[in-house]
Short mmCIF file of N, CA and C in Angstrom, two decimals:
data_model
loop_
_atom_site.label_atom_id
_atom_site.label_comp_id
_atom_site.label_asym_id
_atom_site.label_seq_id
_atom_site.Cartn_x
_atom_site.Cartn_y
_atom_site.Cartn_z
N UNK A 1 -26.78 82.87 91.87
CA UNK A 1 -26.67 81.43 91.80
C UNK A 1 -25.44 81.08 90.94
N UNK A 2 -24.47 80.81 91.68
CA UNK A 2 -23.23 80.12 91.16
C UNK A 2 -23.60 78.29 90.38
N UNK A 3 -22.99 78.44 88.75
CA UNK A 3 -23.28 77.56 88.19
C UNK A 3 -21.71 76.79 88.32
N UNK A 4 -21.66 75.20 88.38
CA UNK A 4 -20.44 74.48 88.21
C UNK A 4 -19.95 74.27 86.95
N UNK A 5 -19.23 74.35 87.26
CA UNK A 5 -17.71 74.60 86.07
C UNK A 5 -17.61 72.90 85.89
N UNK A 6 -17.46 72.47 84.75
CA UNK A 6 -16.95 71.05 84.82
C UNK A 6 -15.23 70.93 84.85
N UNK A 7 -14.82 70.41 85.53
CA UNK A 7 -13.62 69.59 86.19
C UNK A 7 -12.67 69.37 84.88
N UNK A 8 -11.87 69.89 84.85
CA UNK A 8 -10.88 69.89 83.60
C UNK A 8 -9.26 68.92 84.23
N UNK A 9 -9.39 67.52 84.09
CA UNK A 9 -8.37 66.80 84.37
C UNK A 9 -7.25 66.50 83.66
N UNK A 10 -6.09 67.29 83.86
CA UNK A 10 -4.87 67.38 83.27
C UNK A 10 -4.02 66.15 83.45
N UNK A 11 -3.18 65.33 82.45
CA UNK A 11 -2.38 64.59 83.80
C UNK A 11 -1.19 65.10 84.11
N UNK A 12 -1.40 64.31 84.90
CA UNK A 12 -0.14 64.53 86.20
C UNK A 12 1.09 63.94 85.24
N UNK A 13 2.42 65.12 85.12
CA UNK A 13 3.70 65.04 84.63
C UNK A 13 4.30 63.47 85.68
N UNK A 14 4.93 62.77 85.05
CA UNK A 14 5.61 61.88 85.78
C UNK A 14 7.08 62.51 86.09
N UNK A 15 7.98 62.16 87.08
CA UNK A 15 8.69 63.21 87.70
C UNK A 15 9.86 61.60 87.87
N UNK A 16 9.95 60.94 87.47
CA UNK A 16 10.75 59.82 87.50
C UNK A 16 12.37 60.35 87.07
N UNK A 17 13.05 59.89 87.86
CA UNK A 17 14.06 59.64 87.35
C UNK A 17 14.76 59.15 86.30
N UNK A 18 16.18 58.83 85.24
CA UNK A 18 16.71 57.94 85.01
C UNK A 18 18.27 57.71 84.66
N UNK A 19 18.31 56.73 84.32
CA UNK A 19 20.44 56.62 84.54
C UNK A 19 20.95 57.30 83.69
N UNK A 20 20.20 58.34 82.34
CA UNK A 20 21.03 59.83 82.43
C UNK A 20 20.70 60.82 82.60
N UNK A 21 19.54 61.00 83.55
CA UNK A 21 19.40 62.28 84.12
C UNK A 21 18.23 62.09 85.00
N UNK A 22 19.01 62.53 86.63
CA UNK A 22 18.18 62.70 87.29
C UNK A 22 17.60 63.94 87.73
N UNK A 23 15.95 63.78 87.96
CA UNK A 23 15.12 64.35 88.68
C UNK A 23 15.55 65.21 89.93
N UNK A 24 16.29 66.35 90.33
CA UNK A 24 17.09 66.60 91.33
C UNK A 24 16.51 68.11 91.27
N UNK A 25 16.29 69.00 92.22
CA UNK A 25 16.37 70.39 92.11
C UNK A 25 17.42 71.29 91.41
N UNK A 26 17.51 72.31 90.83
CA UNK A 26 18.48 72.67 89.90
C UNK A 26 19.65 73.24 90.83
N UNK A 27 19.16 72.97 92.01
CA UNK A 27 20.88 73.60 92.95
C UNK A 27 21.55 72.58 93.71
N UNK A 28 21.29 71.28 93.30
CA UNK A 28 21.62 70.27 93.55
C UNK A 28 22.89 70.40 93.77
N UNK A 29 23.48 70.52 92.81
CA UNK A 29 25.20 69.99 92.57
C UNK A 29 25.89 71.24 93.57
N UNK A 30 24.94 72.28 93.96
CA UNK A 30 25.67 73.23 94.34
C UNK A 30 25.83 72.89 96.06
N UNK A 31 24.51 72.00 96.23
CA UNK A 31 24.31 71.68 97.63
C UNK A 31 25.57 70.25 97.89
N UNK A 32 25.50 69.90 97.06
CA UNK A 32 26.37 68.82 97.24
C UNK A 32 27.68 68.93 96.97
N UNK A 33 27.98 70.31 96.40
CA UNK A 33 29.67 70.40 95.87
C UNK A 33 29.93 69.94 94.79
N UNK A 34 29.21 70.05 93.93
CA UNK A 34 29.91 69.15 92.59
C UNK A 34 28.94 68.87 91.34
N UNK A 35 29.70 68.32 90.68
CA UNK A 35 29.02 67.77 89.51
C UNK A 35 28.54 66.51 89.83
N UNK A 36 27.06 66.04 89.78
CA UNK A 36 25.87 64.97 89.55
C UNK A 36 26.80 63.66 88.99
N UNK A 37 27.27 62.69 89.39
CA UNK A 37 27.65 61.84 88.20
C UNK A 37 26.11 61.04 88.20
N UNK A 38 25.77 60.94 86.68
CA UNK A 38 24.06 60.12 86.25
C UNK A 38 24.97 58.70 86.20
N UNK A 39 24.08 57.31 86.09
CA UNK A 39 24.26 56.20 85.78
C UNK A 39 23.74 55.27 86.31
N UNK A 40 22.40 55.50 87.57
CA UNK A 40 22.50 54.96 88.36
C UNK A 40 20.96 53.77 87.49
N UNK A 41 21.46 52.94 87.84
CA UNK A 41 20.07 51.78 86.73
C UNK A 41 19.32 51.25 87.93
N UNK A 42 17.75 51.50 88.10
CA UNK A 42 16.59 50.27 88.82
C UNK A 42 16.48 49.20 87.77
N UNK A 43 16.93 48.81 86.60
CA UNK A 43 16.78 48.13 85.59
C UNK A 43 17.14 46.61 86.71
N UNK A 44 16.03 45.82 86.98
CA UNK A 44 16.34 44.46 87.46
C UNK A 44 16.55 44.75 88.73
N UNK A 45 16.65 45.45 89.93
CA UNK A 45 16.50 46.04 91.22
C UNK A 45 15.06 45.90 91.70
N UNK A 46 15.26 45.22 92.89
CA UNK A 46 13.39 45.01 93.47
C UNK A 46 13.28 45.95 94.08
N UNK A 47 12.34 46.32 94.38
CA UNK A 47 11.67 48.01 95.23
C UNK A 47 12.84 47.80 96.64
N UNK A 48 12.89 49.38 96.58
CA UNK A 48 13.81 49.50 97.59
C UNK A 48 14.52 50.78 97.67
N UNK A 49 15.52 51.22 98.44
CA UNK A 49 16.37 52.22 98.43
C UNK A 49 17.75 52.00 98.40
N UNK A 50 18.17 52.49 97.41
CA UNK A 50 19.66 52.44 96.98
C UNK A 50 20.73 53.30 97.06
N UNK A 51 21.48 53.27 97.73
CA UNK A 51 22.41 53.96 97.76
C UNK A 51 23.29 54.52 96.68
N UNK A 52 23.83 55.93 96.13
CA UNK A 52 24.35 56.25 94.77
C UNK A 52 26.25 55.83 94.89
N UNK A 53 26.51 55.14 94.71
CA UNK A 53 27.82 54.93 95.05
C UNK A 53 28.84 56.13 94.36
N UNK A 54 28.92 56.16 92.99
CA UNK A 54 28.88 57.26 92.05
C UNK A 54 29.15 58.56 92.58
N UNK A 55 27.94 58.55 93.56
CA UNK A 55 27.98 60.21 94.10
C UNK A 55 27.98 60.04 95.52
N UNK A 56 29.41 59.32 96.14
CA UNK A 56 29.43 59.23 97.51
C UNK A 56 28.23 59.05 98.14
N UNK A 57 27.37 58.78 97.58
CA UNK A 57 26.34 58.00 98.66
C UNK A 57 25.61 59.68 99.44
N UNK A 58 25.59 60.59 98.85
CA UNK A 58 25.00 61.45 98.76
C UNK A 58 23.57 61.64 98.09
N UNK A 59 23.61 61.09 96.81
CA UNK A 59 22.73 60.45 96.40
C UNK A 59 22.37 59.10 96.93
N UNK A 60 20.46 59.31 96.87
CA UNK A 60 19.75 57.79 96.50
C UNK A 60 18.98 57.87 96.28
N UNK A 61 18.41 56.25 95.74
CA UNK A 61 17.67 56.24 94.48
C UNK A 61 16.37 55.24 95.16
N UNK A 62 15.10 55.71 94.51
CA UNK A 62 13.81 54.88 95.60
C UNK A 62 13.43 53.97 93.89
N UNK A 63 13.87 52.59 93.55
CA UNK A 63 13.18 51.66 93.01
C UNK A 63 11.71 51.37 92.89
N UNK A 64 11.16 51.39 91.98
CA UNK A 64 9.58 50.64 91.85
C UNK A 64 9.24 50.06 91.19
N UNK A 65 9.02 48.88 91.11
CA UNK A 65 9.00 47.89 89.53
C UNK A 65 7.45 47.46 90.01
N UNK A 66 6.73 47.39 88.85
CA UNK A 66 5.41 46.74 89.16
C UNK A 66 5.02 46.39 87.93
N UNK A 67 4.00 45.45 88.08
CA UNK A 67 3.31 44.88 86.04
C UNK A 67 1.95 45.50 85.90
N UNK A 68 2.18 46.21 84.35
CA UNK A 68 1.17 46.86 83.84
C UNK A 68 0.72 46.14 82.38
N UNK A 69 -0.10 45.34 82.30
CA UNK A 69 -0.45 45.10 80.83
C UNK A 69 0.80 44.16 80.88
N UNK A 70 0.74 42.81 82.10
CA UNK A 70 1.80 41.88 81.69
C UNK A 70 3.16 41.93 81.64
N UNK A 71 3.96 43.45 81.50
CA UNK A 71 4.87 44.07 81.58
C UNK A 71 5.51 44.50 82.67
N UNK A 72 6.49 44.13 83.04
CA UNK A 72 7.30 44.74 84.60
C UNK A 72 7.84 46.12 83.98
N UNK A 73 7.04 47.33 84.55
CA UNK A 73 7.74 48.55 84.48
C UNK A 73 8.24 49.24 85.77
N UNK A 74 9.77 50.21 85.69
CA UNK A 74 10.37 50.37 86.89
C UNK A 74 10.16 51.76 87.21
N UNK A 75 9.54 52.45 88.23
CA UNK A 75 10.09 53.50 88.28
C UNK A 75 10.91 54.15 89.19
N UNK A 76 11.68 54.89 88.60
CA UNK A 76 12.95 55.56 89.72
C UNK A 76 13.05 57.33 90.10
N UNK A 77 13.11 56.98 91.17
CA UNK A 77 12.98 58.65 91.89
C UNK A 77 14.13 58.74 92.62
N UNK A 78 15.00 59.80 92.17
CA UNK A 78 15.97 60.00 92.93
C UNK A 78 16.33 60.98 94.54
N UNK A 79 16.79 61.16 95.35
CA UNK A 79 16.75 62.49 95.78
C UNK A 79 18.49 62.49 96.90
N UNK A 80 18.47 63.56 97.02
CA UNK A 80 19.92 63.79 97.60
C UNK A 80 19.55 63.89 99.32
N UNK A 81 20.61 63.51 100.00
CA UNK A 81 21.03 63.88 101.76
C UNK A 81 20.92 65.40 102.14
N UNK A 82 20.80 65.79 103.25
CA UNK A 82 21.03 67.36 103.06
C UNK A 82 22.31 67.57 103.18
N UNK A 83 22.94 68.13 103.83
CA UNK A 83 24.56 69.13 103.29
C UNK A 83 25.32 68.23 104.42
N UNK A 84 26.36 67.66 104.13
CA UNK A 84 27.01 66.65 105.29
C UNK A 84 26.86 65.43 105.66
N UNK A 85 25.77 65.14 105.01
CA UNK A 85 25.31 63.78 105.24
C UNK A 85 25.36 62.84 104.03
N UNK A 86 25.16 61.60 104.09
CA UNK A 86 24.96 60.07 103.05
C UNK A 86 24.34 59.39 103.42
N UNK A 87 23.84 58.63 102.25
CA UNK A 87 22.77 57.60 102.62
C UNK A 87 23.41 56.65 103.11
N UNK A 88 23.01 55.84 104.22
CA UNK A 88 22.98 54.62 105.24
C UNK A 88 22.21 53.69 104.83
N UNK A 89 23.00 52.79 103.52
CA UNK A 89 22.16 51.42 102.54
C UNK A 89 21.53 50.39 104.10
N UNK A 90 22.41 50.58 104.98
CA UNK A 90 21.78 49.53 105.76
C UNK A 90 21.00 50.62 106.74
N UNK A 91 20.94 51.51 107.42
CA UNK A 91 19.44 51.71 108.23
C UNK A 91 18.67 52.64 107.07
N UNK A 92 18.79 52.64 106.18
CA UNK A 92 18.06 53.37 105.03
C UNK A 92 17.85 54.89 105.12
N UNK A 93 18.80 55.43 105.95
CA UNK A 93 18.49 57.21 106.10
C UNK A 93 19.58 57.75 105.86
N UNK A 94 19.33 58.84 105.82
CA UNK A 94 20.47 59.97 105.58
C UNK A 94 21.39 60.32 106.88
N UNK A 95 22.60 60.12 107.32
CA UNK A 95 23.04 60.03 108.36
C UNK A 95 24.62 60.78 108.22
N UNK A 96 25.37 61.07 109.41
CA UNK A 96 26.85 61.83 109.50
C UNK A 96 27.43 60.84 108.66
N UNK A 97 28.57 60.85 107.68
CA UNK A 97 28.98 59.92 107.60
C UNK A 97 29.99 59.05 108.62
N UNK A 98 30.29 59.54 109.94
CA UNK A 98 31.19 58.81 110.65
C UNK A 98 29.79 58.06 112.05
N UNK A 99 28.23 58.17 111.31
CA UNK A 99 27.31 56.98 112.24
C UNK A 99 26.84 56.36 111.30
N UNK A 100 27.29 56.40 109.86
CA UNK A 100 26.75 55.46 108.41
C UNK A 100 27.76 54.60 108.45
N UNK A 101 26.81 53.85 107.46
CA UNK A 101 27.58 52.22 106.82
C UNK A 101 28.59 53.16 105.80
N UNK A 102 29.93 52.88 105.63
CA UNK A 102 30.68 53.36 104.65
C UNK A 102 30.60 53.34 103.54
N UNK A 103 30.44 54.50 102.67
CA UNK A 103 29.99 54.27 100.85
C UNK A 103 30.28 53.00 100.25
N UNK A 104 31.29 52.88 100.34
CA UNK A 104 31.86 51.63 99.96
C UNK A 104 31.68 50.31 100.26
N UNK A 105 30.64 50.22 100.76
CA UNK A 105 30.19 49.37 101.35
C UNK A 105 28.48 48.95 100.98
N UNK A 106 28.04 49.77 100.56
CA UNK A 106 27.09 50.33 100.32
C UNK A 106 25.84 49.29 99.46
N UNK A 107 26.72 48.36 98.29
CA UNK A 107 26.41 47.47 97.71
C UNK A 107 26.39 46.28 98.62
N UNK A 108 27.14 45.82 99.53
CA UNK A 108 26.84 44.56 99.86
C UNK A 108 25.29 44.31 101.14
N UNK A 109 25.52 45.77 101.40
CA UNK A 109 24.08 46.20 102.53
C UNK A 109 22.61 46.52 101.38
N UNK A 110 22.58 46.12 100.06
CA UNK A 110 21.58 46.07 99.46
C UNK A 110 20.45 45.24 99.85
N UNK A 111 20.48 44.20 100.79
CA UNK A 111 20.07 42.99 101.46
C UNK A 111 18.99 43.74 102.29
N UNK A 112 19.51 44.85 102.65
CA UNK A 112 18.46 45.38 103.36
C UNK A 112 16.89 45.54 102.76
N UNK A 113 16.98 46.46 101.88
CA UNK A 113 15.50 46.19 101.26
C UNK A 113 14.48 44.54 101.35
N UNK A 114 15.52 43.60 100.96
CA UNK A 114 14.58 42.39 101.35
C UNK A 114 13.49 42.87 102.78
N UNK A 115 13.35 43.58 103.44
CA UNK A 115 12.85 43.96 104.74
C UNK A 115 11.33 44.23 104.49
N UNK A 116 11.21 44.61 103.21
CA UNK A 116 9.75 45.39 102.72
C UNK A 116 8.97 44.53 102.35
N UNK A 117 7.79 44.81 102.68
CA UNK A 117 6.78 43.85 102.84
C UNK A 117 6.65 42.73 103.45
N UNK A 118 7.81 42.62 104.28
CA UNK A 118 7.49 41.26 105.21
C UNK A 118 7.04 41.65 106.83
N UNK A 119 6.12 40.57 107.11
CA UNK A 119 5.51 40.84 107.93
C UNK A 119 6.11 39.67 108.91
N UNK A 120 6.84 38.80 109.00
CA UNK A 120 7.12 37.23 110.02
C UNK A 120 8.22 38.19 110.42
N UNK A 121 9.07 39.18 110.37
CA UNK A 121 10.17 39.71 110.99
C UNK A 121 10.51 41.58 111.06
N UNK A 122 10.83 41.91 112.00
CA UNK A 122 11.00 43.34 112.50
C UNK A 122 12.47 43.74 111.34
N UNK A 123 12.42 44.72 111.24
CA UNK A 123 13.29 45.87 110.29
C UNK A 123 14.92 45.42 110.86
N UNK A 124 15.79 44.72 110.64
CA UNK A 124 17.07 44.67 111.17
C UNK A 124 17.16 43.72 112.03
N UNK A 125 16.39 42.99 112.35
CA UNK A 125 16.39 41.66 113.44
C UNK A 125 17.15 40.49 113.33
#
């Protein structure tokens, strides 16, 4: 007769990002060619996906601001394209860069996120 063990609940490490050091696998820079530039702020950014301008848009960054105890807290998770590719601020994926929105461009297609959570209109319409 097997007796139960009581349930030993650890917590869970938070794995967040922030604007000087991101959350990235340690062969990051190697996959991407380079050195990481950090800086990137969700500070005042509504949920969404952001493009890393910084790091050719190789990097991006997933926003989360929500209120805890009255308080707007943000959290940020970063993650990289695979090998050849950049993030696409306006269809929100990782794409060639010659079928992406141009890095440089990258900030004014922030508009996109407005898209989340609305329900009166389709994704890009």
């Amino acid at each position: 007769m097997a007796a139960a063990l009581p349930s030993i609940q650890h917590p869970r490490p938070r794995r967040d990002s922030s604007p000087m050091f991101y959350s990235l696998p340690s062969n990051a820079s190697l996959i991407l060619g380079g050195d990481i530039h950090t800086g990137f702020d969700c500070a005042d950014l509504p949920y969404g996906y952001y493009a890393d301008e910084a790091n050719n848009c190789a990097v991006f960054h997933v926003c989360l601001p929500y209120i805890i105890f009255d308080e707007i807290v943000t959290r940020h998770f970063s993650f990289f394209c695979g090998e050849g590719t950049i993030f696409d601020q306006e269809r929100l994926v990782c794409a060639a860069p010659e079928d992406a929105l141009p890095c440089s461009l990258a900030a004014v297609a922030r508009s996109t996120n407005e898209y989340f959570g609305r329900r009166d209109i389709n994704f890009l319409e």
